[in-house]
Amino acid sequence: MDAWQPNFNWITDLLAVGGSYPSECAELLAHEHRIQAVIDLRGEAMPDTQLFRRHGITLLHLPTTDMRPVEMPDLEHGIRFANEFLDQGQRVLIHCEYGIGRSATLALCLLVHRGLAPLDALALMKKQRPVVAPSPPQFACWSAWLDSHRFSSDVDWELPSFEDFKALAYVHPKR
């Protein structure tokens, strides 16, 4: 069997976004990549919480159907969960099956919650993980979260339009 190659990218020093991985790689996530928390957004799979716990990883499962928006309570739960670890300088992996939409949606909310402007968060995500491309329903979810967040926080950015979003999200580098 070929050696497993991680399907995730570090967006910041502490936050990774990516796709799924074989469950037997939990030990590598913990020891080689020093990941202490994982948020799994796959609705199509049930992660083994005990396996992660044995390797010192805390797991949060927020099942979401592929291409669909993440539910608002799940976004808030995921942000709180990730911040608990990030605020302590611990590494967090947010993933779905392919690391394109569901995980990106939550990570975008998290980055904005932590102080980035929305389009700056998206630009950073695209730079670090070029395949990131949330679906239109996922954009609508992000936009609704942004709208809610900007009224509860002191921010100086405008809501991005879908045109601004797709100009960044749906451009893929030439090979």
mmCIF file of C-alpha atoms in Angstrom:
data_model
loop_
_atom_site.group_PDB
_atom_site.id
_atom_site.type_symbol
_atom_site.label_atom_id
_atom_site.label_comp_id
_atom_site.label_asym_id
_atom_site.label_seq_id
_atom_site.Cartn_x
_atom_site.Cartn_y
_atom_site.Cartn_z
ATOM 1 C CA MET A 1 0.000 0.000 0.000
ATOM 2 C CA ASP A 2 1.275 3.481 -0.853
ATOM 3 C CA ALA A 3 2.049 5.842 1.990
ATOM 4 C CA TRP A 4 -0.892 8.053 2.852
ATOM 5 C CA GLN A 5 -0.583 11.622 1.642
ATOM 6 C CA PRO A 6 -2.581 14.171 3.617
ATOM 7 C CA ASN A 7 -5.413 15.847 1.711
ATOM 8 C CA PHE A 8 -5.382 19.043 3.726
ATOM 9 C CA ASN A 9 -3.652 22.398 3.669
ATOM 10 C CA TRP A 10 -2.617 24.699 6.479
ATOM 11 C CA ILE A 11 -4.617 27.901 6.093
ATOM 12 C CA THR A 12 -2.890 29.421 9.126
ATOM 13 C CA ASP A 13 -0.237 27.957 11.418
ATOM 14 C CA LEU A 14 -2.982 26.369 13.511
ATOM 15 C CA LEU A 15 -5.899 25.803 11.108
ATOM 16 C CA ALA A 16 -5.995 23.158 8.390
ATOM 17 C CA VAL A 17 -8.802 22.502 5.901
ATOM 18 C CA GLY A 18 -9.111 19.376 3.824
ATOM 19 C CA GLY A 19 -10.761 16.213 2.675
ATOM 20 C CA SER A 20 -11.280 12.831 4.261
ATOM 21 C CA TYR A 21 -8.572 10.375 5.251
ATOM 22 C CA PRO A 22 -8.430 6.729 6.301
ATOM 23 C CA SER A 23 -9.371 6.346 9.968
ATOM 24 C CA GLU A 24 -6.150 4.443 10.600
ATOM 25 C CA CYS A 25 -4.313 7.724 9.925
ATOM 26 C CA ALA A 26 -5.602 9.322 13.143
ATOM 27 C CA GLU A 27 -2.266 8.549 14.792
ATOM 28 C CA LEU A 28 -0.403 10.384 12.001
ATOM 29 C CA LEU A 29 -2.705 13.381 12.352
ATOM 30 C CA ALA A 30 -1.932 13.534 16.061
ATOM 31 C CA HIS A 31 1.767 12.773 16.087
ATOM 32 C CA GLU A 32 3.123 13.877 12.716
ATOM 33 C CA HIS A 33 0.871 16.904 12.189
ATOM 34 C CA ARG A 34 0.229 17.726 15.879
ATOM 35 C CA ILE A 35 -3.525 18.107 15.331
ATOM 36 C CA GLN A 36 -5.447 18.223 18.612
ATOM 37 C CA ALA A 37 -8.985 18.759 17.294
ATOM 38 C CA VAL A 38 -10.904 17.620 14.219
ATOM 39 C CA ILE A 39 -14.239 18.895 12.940
ATOM 40 C CA ASP A 40 -15.782 16.398 10.506
ATOM 41 C CA LEU A 41 -18.625 17.790 8.375
ATOM 42 C CA ARG A 42 -19.378 14.626 6.407
ATOM 43 C CA GLY A 43 -22.990 13.537 6.551
ATOM 44 C CA GLU A 44 -22.107 10.433 4.573
ATOM 45 C CA ALA A 45 -19.713 8.969 7.172
ATOM 46 C CA MET A 46 -19.625 8.334 10.899
ATOM 47 C CA PRO A 47 -16.174 8.972 12.387
ATOM 48 C CA ASP A 48 -14.801 6.766 15.168
ATOM 49 C CA THR A 49 -14.697 9.102 18.179
ATOM 50 C CA GLN A 50 -12.926 6.521 20.364
ATOM 51 C CA LEU A 51 -10.123 6.067 17.832
ATOM 52 C CA PHE A 52 -9.432 9.799 17.804
ATOM 53 C CA ARG A 53 -9.619 10.003 21.587
ATOM 54 C CA ARG A 54 -7.009 7.213 21.893
ATOM 55 C CA HIS A 55 -4.616 9.440 19.947
ATOM 56 C CA GLY A 56 -5.381 12.586 21.936
ATOM 57 C CA ILE A 57 -7.632 14.191 19.327
ATOM 58 C CA THR A 58 -10.983 15.706 20.257
ATOM 59 C CA LEU A 59 -13.548 15.168 17.502
ATOM 60 C CA LEU A 60 -16.668 17.149 16.671
ATOM 61 C CA HIS A 61 -18.994 15.642 14.062
ATOM 62 C CA LEU A 62 -21.382 18.091 12.369
ATOM 63 C CA PRO A 63 -23.055 15.935 9.693
ATOM 64 C CA THR A 64 -23.891 17.971 6.597
ATOM 65 C CA THR A 65 -24.975 16.723 3.164
ATOM 66 C CA ASP A 66 -22.473 17.310 0.348
ATOM 67 C CA MET A 67 -23.034 20.565 -1.596
ATOM 68 C CA ARG A 68 -25.573 21.733 1.003
ATOM 69 C CA PRO A 69 -25.181 24.577 3.500
ATOM 70 C CA VAL A 70 -24.005 23.944 7.032
ATOM 71 C CA GLU A 71 -26.852 24.577 9.495
ATOM 72 C CA MET A 72 -26.481 27.862 11.408
ATOM 73 C CA PRO A 73 -26.386 26.170 14.864
ATOM 74 C CA ASP A 74 -23.664 23.838 13.537
ATOM 75 C CA LEU A 75 -21.640 26.811 12.256
ATOM 76 C CA GLU A 76 -21.829 28.428 15.683
ATOM 77 C CA HIS A 77 -20.963 25.156 17.443
ATOM 78 C CA GLY A 78 -18.024 24.567 15.098
ATOM 79 C CA ILE A 79 -16.688 28.097 15.619
ATOM 80 C CA ARG A 80 -16.905 27.788 19.424
ATOM 81 C CA PHE A 81 -15.275 24.347 19.350
ATOM 82 C CA ALA A 82 -12.412 25.439 17.067
ATOM 83 C CA ASN A 83 -11.796 28.619 19.046
ATOM 84 C CA GLU A 84 -11.389 26.622 22.278
ATOM 85 C CA PHE A 85 -8.348 24.946 20.735
ATOM 86 C CA LEU A 86 -7.025 27.801 18.594
ATOM 87 C CA ASP A 87 -7.098 30.174 21.564
ATOM 88 C CA GLN A 88 -4.768 27.748 23.379
ATOM 89 C CA GLY A 89 -2.375 27.556 20.420
ATOM 90 C CA GLN A 90 -3.566 24.079 19.432
ATOM 91 C CA ARG A 91 -3.987 22.807 15.886
ATOM 92 C CA VAL A 92 -7.414 22.185 14.354
ATOM 93 C CA LEU A 93 -8.384 20.310 11.174
ATOM 94 C CA ILE A 94 -11.755 21.052 9.572
ATOM 95 C CA HIS A 95 -12.661 18.521 6.899
ATOM 96 C CA CYS A 96 -15.418 17.092 4.750
ATOM 97 C CA GLU A 97 -15.125 14.480 2.000
ATOM 98 C CA TYR A 98 -13.158 16.565 -0.509
ATOM 99 C CA GLY A 99 -12.249 19.759 1.360
ATOM 100 C CA ILE A 100 -13.962 22.001 -1.170
ATOM 101 C CA GLY A 101 -17.297 23.223 0.202
ATOM 102 C CA ARG A 102 -18.583 22.208 3.627
ATOM 103 C CA SER A 103 -15.246 22.442 5.415
ATOM 104 C CA ALA A 104 -14.429 25.666 3.562
ATOM 105 C CA THR A 105 -17.745 27.221 4.606
ATOM 106 C CA LEU A 106 -17.091 26.602 8.296
ATOM 107 C CA ALA A 107 -13.449 27.682 7.985
ATOM 108 C CA LEU A 108 -14.477 30.921 6.258
ATOM 109 C CA CYS A 109 -16.858 31.717 9.118
ATOM 110 C CA LEU A 110 -14.130 30.893 11.629
ATOM 111 C CA LEU A 111 -11.557 33.125 9.913
ATOM 112 C CA VAL A 112 -14.000 36.037 9.827
ATOM 113 C CA HIS A 113 -14.941 35.403 13.461
ATOM 114 C CA ARG A 114 -11.222 35.614 14.282
ATOM 115 C CA GLY A 115 -10.901 39.017 12.590
ATOM 116 C CA LEU A 116 -10.411 38.698 8.836
ATOM 117 C CA ALA A 117 -12.672 40.529 6.407
ATOM 118 C CA PRO A 118 -14.794 38.065 4.383
ATOM 119 C CA LEU A 119 -13.049 38.452 1.022
ATOM 120 C CA ASP A 120 -9.631 38.443 2.735
ATOM 121 C CA ALA A 121 -10.579 35.145 4.387
ATOM 122 C CA LEU A 122 -11.618 33.717 1.025
ATOM 123 C CA ALA A 123 -8.435 34.969 -0.675
ATOM 124 C CA LEU A 124 -6.323 33.334 2.046
ATOM 125 C CA MET A 125 -8.245 30.070 1.701
ATOM 126 C CA LYS A 126 -7.791 30.060 -2.089
ATOM 127 C CA LYS A 127 -4.086 30.833 -1.750
ATOM 128 C CA GLN A 128 -3.498 28.003 0.713
ATOM 129 C CA ARG A 129 -6.028 25.497 -0.714
ATOM 130 C CA PRO A 130 -6.847 26.406 -4.327
ATOM 131 C CA VAL A 131 -9.604 23.758 -4.683
ATOM 132 C CA VAL A 132 -11.821 25.587 -2.167
ATOM 133 C CA ALA A 133 -15.083 26.481 -3.950
ATOM 134 C CA PRO A 134 -18.223 26.480 -1.777
ATOM 135 C CA SER A 135 -21.440 25.875 -3.728
ATOM 136 C CA PRO A 136 -24.003 28.675 -4.219
ATOM 137 C CA PRO A 137 -26.124 27.315 -1.311
ATOM 138 C CA GLN A 138 -22.969 27.272 0.838
ATOM 139 C CA PHE A 139 -22.244 30.880 -0.193
ATOM 140 C CA ALA A 140 -25.803 31.783 0.873
ATOM 141 C CA CYS A 141 -25.154 30.084 4.230
ATOM 142 C CA TRP A 142 -21.867 31.987 4.676
ATOM 143 C CA SER A 143 -23.546 35.237 3.669
ATOM 144 C CA ALA A 144 -26.371 34.691 6.189
ATOM 145 C CA TRP A 145 -23.814 33.960 8.914
ATOM 146 C CA LEU A 146 -21.824 37.077 7.922
ATOM 147 C CA ASP A 147 -24.965 39.199 8.051
ATOM 148 C CA SER A 148 -25.754 37.916 11.545
ATOM 149 C CA HIS A 149 -22.142 38.262 12.717
ATOM 150 C CA ARG A 150 -21.715 41.843 11.548
ATOM 151 C CA PHE A 151 -24.660 42.981 13.665
ATOM 152 C CA SER A 152 -23.298 41.323 16.796
ATOM 153 C CA SER A 153 -19.687 42.443 16.295
ATOM 154 C CA ASP A 154 -17.895 45.678 15.556
ATOM 155 C CA VAL A 155 -16.773 45.116 11.958
ATOM 156 C CA ASP A 156 -15.875 47.506 9.175
ATOM 157 C CA TRP A 157 -16.588 45.365 6.128
ATOM 158 C CA GLU A 158 -19.535 45.040 3.776
ATOM 159 C CA LEU A 159 -21.268 41.803 2.889
ATOM 160 C CA PRO A 160 -19.623 40.401 -0.233
ATOM 161 C CA SER A 161 -21.861 39.983 -3.254
ATOM 162 C CA PHE A 162 -22.123 36.626 -4.990
ATOM 163 C CA GLU A 163 -20.270 38.239 -7.926
ATOM 164 C CA ASP A 164 -17.343 39.189 -5.663
ATOM 165 C CA PHE A 165 -17.414 35.732 -4.074
ATOM 166 C CA LYS A 166 -17.427 33.793 -7.325
ATOM 167 C CA ALA A 167 -14.652 35.966 -8.797
ATOM 168 C CA LEU A 168 -12.399 34.475 -6.099
ATOM 169 C CA ALA A 169 -13.994 31.129 -5.271
ATOM 170 C CA TYR A 170 -14.550 29.755 -8.754
ATOM 171 C CA VAL A 171 -11.193 30.654 -10.270
ATOM 172 C CA HIS A 172 -8.743 27.777 -10.361
ATOM 173 C CA PRO A 173 -5.051 28.156 -11.173
ATOM 174 C CA LYS A 174 -3.875 26.933 -14.547
ATOM 175 C CA ARG A 175 -1.685 23.866 -14.457
#
